[in-house]
Short mmCIF file of C-alpha atoms in Angstrom, two decimals:
data_model
loop_
_atom_site.label_atom_id
_atom_site.label_comp_id
_atom_site.label_asym_id
_atom_site.label_seq_id
_atom_site.Cartn_x
_atom_site.Cartn_y
_atom_site.Cartn_z
CA UNK W 1 -0.02 0.09 0.04
CA UNK W 2 1.42 3.36 -0.93
CA UNK W 3 1.46 6.41 1.09
CA UNK W 4 -1.82 7.77 -0.51
CA UNK W 5 -3.58 4.59 -0.37
CA UNK W 6 -2.78 4.47 3.35
CA UNK W 7 -3.98 7.91 4.14
CA UNK W 8 -7.38 7.14 2.45
CA UNK W 9 -7.57 3.77 4.56
CA UNK W 10 -7.09 5.72 7.61
CA UNK W 11 -9.89 8.17 6.64
CA UNK W 12 -12.16 5.28 5.63
CA UNK W 13 -11.40 3.38 9.01
CA UNK W 14 -12.28 6.54 10.98
CA UNK W 15 -15.53 7.24 8.96
CA UNK W 16 -16.53 3.65 9.86
CA UNK W 17 -15.92 3.81 13.39
CA UNK W 18 -17.63 7.24 13.71
CA UNK W 19 -20.75 6.03 11.94
CA UNK W 20 -21.01 2.93 14.25
CA UNK W 21 -20.57 5.26 17.24
CA UNK W 22 -23.33 7.45 15.96
CA UNK W 23 -25.53 4.44 15.49
CA UNK W 24 -25.37 3.78 19.09
CA UNK W 25 -26.18 6.99 20.47
CA UNK W 26 -29.59 7.99 22.06
CA UNK W 27 -31.48 11.12 21.15
CA UNK W 28 -30.49 12.68 24.29
CA UNK W 29 -26.79 12.11 23.28
CA UNK W 30 -27.18 13.56 19.81
CA UNK W 31 -28.36 16.82 21.66
CA UNK W 32 -25.29 16.82 24.03
CA UNK W 33 -22.52 19.54 23.83
CA UNK W 34 -19.48 18.45 21.86
CA UNK W 35 -15.82 19.45 22.50
CA UNK W 36 -16.64 21.99 19.66
CA UNK W 37 -17.63 25.35 21.54
CA UNK W 38 -21.14 26.01 20.88
CA UNK W 39 -21.73 22.67 18.61
CA UNK W 40 -23.87 19.57 19.71
CA UNK W 41 -22.95 16.18 18.81
CA UNK W 42 -25.55 16.48 16.01
CA UNK W 43 -23.84 19.61 14.61
CA UNK W 44 -20.52 17.68 14.47
CA UNK W 45 -22.20 15.04 12.74
CA UNK W 46 -23.73 17.03 10.15
CA UNK W 47 -20.36 18.86 9.60
CA UNK W 48 -18.75 15.31 9.00
CA UNK W 49 -21.25 14.86 6.04
CA UNK W 50 -19.39 17.90 4.23
CA UNK W 51 -15.99 16.48 3.56
CA UNK W 52 -16.53 16.16 -0.22
CA UNK W 53 -17.70 19.85 -1.19
CA UNK W 54 -16.67 20.91 -4.74
CA UNK W 55 -16.80 24.37 -6.21
CA UNK W 56 -20.45 23.88 -7.94
CA UNK W 57 -21.83 22.23 -4.76
CA UNK W 58 -20.49 25.32 -2.79
CA UNK W 59 -22.00 27.69 -5.13
CA UNK W 60 -25.24 25.85 -4.99
CA UNK W 61 -25.41 25.95 -1.32
CA UNK W 62 -24.60 29.54 -1.11
CA UNK W 63 -27.44 30.45 -3.68
CA UNK W 64 -29.88 28.42 -1.42
CA UNK W 65 -28.56 29.76 2.01
CA UNK W 66 -26.96 33.09 1.25
CA UNK W 67 -26.63 33.74 5.06
CA UNK W 68 -23.84 31.60 5.47
CA UNK W 69 -21.64 33.41 2.87
CA UNK W 70 -18.06 34.29 4.36
CA UNK W 71 -14.86 32.45 4.56
CA UNK W 72 -14.66 28.60 3.63
CA UNK W 73 -14.73 27.49 7.22
CA UNK W 74 -17.52 29.78 7.88
CA UNK W 75 -19.61 28.61 4.88
CA UNK W 76 -18.95 24.95 5.68
CA UNK W 77 -20.14 25.50 9.48
CA UNK W 78 -23.12 27.35 8.34
CA UNK W 79 -24.12 24.67 6.01
CA UNK W 80 -23.61 22.04 8.77
CA UNK W 81 -25.79 23.84 11.18
CA UNK W 82 -28.55 23.90 8.47
CA UNK W 83 -28.29 20.20 7.80
CA UNK W 84 -28.09 19.43 11.56
CA UNK W 85 -31.39 21.14 11.82
CA UNK W 86 -33.26 19.63 8.73
CA UNK W 87 -31.96 15.98 8.30
CA UNK W 88 -32.86 12.85 10.47
CA UNK W 89 -29.90 11.54 12.44
CA UNK W 90 -30.05 8.28 10.27
CA UNK W 91 -29.56 10.32 7.05
CA UNK W 92 -26.39 11.89 8.54
CA UNK W 93 -25.10 8.41 9.35
CA UNK W 94 -25.62 7.18 6.06
CA UNK W 95 -24.00 10.11 4.49
CA UNK W 96 -20.96 9.57 6.48
CA UNK W 97 -20.99 5.80 5.64
CA UNK W 98 -21.73 6.59 1.98
CA UNK W 99 -18.18 8.63 1.64
CA UNK W 100 -16.28 5.26 2.50
CA UNK W 101 -14.15 4.11 -0.49
CA UNK W 102 -14.30 7.59 -2.19
CA UNK W 103 -11.08 9.84 -2.68
CA UNK W 104 -12.99 13.27 -3.13
CA UNK W 105 -12.43 15.99 -0.53
CA UNK W 106 -13.37 19.42 -0.35
CA UNK W 107 -12.19 22.06 -2.59
CA UNK W 108 -9.35 24.28 -1.40
CA UNK W 109 -7.73 21.42 0.97
CA UNK W 110 -5.92 17.96 0.47
CA UNK W 111 -6.74 14.60 1.97
CA UNK W 112 -4.61 15.49 4.90
CA UNK W 113 -7.12 17.93 6.04
CA UNK W 114 -9.83 15.31 5.62
CA UNK W 115 -8.08 12.94 7.81
CA UNK W 116 -7.63 15.76 10.56
CA UNK W 117 -11.27 16.52 10.17
CA UNK W 118 -12.56 13.16 10.89
CA UNK W 119 -9.99 12.21 13.51
CA UNK W 120 -10.51 14.99 15.60
CA UNK W 121 -14.37 15.64 15.21
CA UNK W 122 -14.72 11.82 15.96
CA UNK W 123 -13.26 12.66 19.30
CA UNK W 124 -15.11 15.73 19.65
CA UNK W 125 -18.30 13.51 19.60
CA UNK W 126 -16.87 10.68 21.77
CA UNK W 127 -14.91 12.32 24.58
CA UNK W 128 -17.72 14.50 26.05
CA UNK W 129 -20.12 11.37 25.86
CA UNK W 130 -17.49 9.24 27.82
CA UNK W 131 -17.50 6.84 25.06
CA UNK W 132 -14.54 5.10 23.42
CA UNK W 133 -13.74 5.73 19.60
CA UNK W 134 -10.82 3.93 18.24
CA UNK W 135 -8.13 6.25 16.95
CA UNK W 136 -5.09 4.15 16.08
CA UNK W 137 -1.63 5.83 16.98
CA UNK W 138 -0.63 5.78 13.48
CA UNK W 139 -3.60 7.63 12.19
CA UNK W 140 -3.44 10.13 15.14
CA UNK W 141 0.39 10.74 14.65
CA UNK W 142 -0.16 11.56 10.82
CA UNK W 143 -3.00 13.97 11.69
CA UNK W 144 -0.95 15.40 14.38
CA UNK W 145 2.17 15.84 12.14
CA UNK W 146 -0.06 17.77 9.64
CA UNK W 147 -1.94 19.92 12.25
CA UNK W 148 1.51 20.69 13.93
CA UNK W 149 2.94 21.81 10.42
CA UNK W 150 0.54 24.81 10.12
CA UNK W 151 2.09 26.66 12.93
CA UNK W 152 0.56 30.14 13.01
CA UNK W 153 -0.73 29.74 9.33
CA UNK W 154 -4.30 30.13 8.30
CA UNK W 155 -5.40 26.64 8.04
CA UNK W 156 -5.05 26.12 11.84
CA UNK W 157 -7.55 28.86 12.48
CA UNK W 158 -10.36 26.30 11.87
CA UNK W 159 -9.37 25.05 15.31
CA UNK W 160 -9.34 26.98 18.55
CA UNK W 161 -5.70 27.83 19.88
CA UNK W 162 -3.59 26.57 22.58
CA UNK W 163 -0.18 27.92 22.74
CA UNK W 164 1.89 24.78 22.41
CA UNK W 165 4.81 26.18 20.39
CA UNK W 166 7.06 26.67 23.34
CA UNK W 167 6.87 23.14 24.53
CA UNK W 168 8.14 19.60 23.68
CA UNK W 169 5.35 17.30 22.85
CA UNK W 170 6.25 13.55 23.36
CA UNK W 171 4.07 10.58 22.55
CA UNK W 172 4.33 7.68 24.63
CA UNK W 173 2.33 5.14 22.51
CA UNK W 174 4.32 5.77 19.17
CA UNK W 175 7.44 7.56 17.95
CA UNK W 176 6.49 11.15 17.55
CA UNK W 177 8.01 14.17 18.93
CA UNK W 178 7.71 17.84 18.03
CA UNK W 179 8.95 21.30 19.52
CA UNK W 180 11.20 22.53 22.29
CA UNK W 181 10.69 23.39 25.77
CA UNK W 182 8.98 21.94 29.00
CA UNK W 183 7.96 18.37 28.04
CA UNK W 184 4.44 17.31 27.66
CA UNK W 185 4.01 13.42 27.45
CA UNK W 186 0.89 11.26 26.75
CA UNK W 187 -0.98 9.31 23.96
CA UNK W 188 -0.72 10.81 20.53
CA UNK W 189 -4.43 11.16 20.52
CA UNK W 190 -4.47 13.31 23.42
CA UNK W 191 -1.47 15.36 21.89
CA UNK W 192 -3.65 15.57 18.65
CA UNK W 193 -6.46 17.18 20.61
CA UNK W 194 -4.15 19.59 22.27
CA UNK W 195 -2.61 20.60 19.02
CA UNK W 196 -6.04 21.38 17.50
CA UNK W 197 -7.19 23.47 20.48
CA UNK W 198 -9.15 20.70 22.74
CA UNK W 199 -8.13 21.42 26.41
CA UNK W 200 -9.75 18.22 27.17
CA UNK W 201 -6.59 16.50 25.59
CA UNK W 202 -4.78 17.73 28.88
CA UNK W 203 -6.59 15.37 31.09
CA UNK W 204 -4.25 12.41 29.73
CA UNK W 205 -1.19 14.39 29.69
CA UNK W 206 1.85 14.57 32.06
CA UNK W 207 4.98 16.40 32.53
CA UNK W 208 6.26 19.67 33.54
CA UNK W 209 4.93 21.33 30.33
CA UNK W 210 1.49 19.71 31.00
CA UNK W 211 1.29 21.16 34.45
CA UNK W 212 2.38 24.55 33.26
CA UNK W 213 0.14 24.58 30.38
CA UNK W 214 -2.97 23.73 32.44
CA UNK W 215 -2.04 26.46 34.81
CA UNK W 216 -1.83 28.98 31.92
CA UNK W 217 -5.01 27.93 30.12
CA UNK W 218 -7.20 26.99 33.01
CA UNK W 219 -7.28 23.56 31.44
CA UNK W 220 -8.74 20.46 33.17
CA UNK W 221 -6.69 18.63 35.70
CA UNK W 222 -5.02 15.35 34.81
CA UNK W 223 -7.27 12.39 35.36
CA UNK W 224 -6.15 9.89 38.10
CA UNK W 225 -4.63 6.71 37.01
#
């Protein structure tokens, strides 16, 4: 399997486990807050159906919903909110599953961003519901490497920001290290959440850097072992 095939296999696997998790949720869980500020689980699921938006589809959506006009992220998020309100949960799940095997991705991004999107947003759904969603270390590491590469550049603006540039991030379940400074150690999935602005990732991270970052951001305390 070449690198591109491996990337799409990772995306497909995350789509399948996310759809399977969504199949198991109660109506109350669909309405619960996700890790994305202001978004419910239903909103995030609707967002995940919008990973293959081409230029023509985007223009059509803007004609139907001119109120979402703005930057690409703003438009996708606005359309997701409309879908979340209008479509049954079963339809959202079928749309996520229906993308498995396809190699289309949104206009203006690459498949690497598609991987970050499904990997992180799957955890945005699972973590606050206290449910497990499998995210293999190799998948999380690839997404984390891409997200780290953004630095202060614009693509990272889709995520909230936590100042991790002055720390050394070290994964404990795969070979992955980035940055310089006080060390933050833990599972690569938790580091991915941290890099993409999710303070919930701090609960699984240790080290002098983790303690300092928790104090600086008001992030959650580390979970007991």
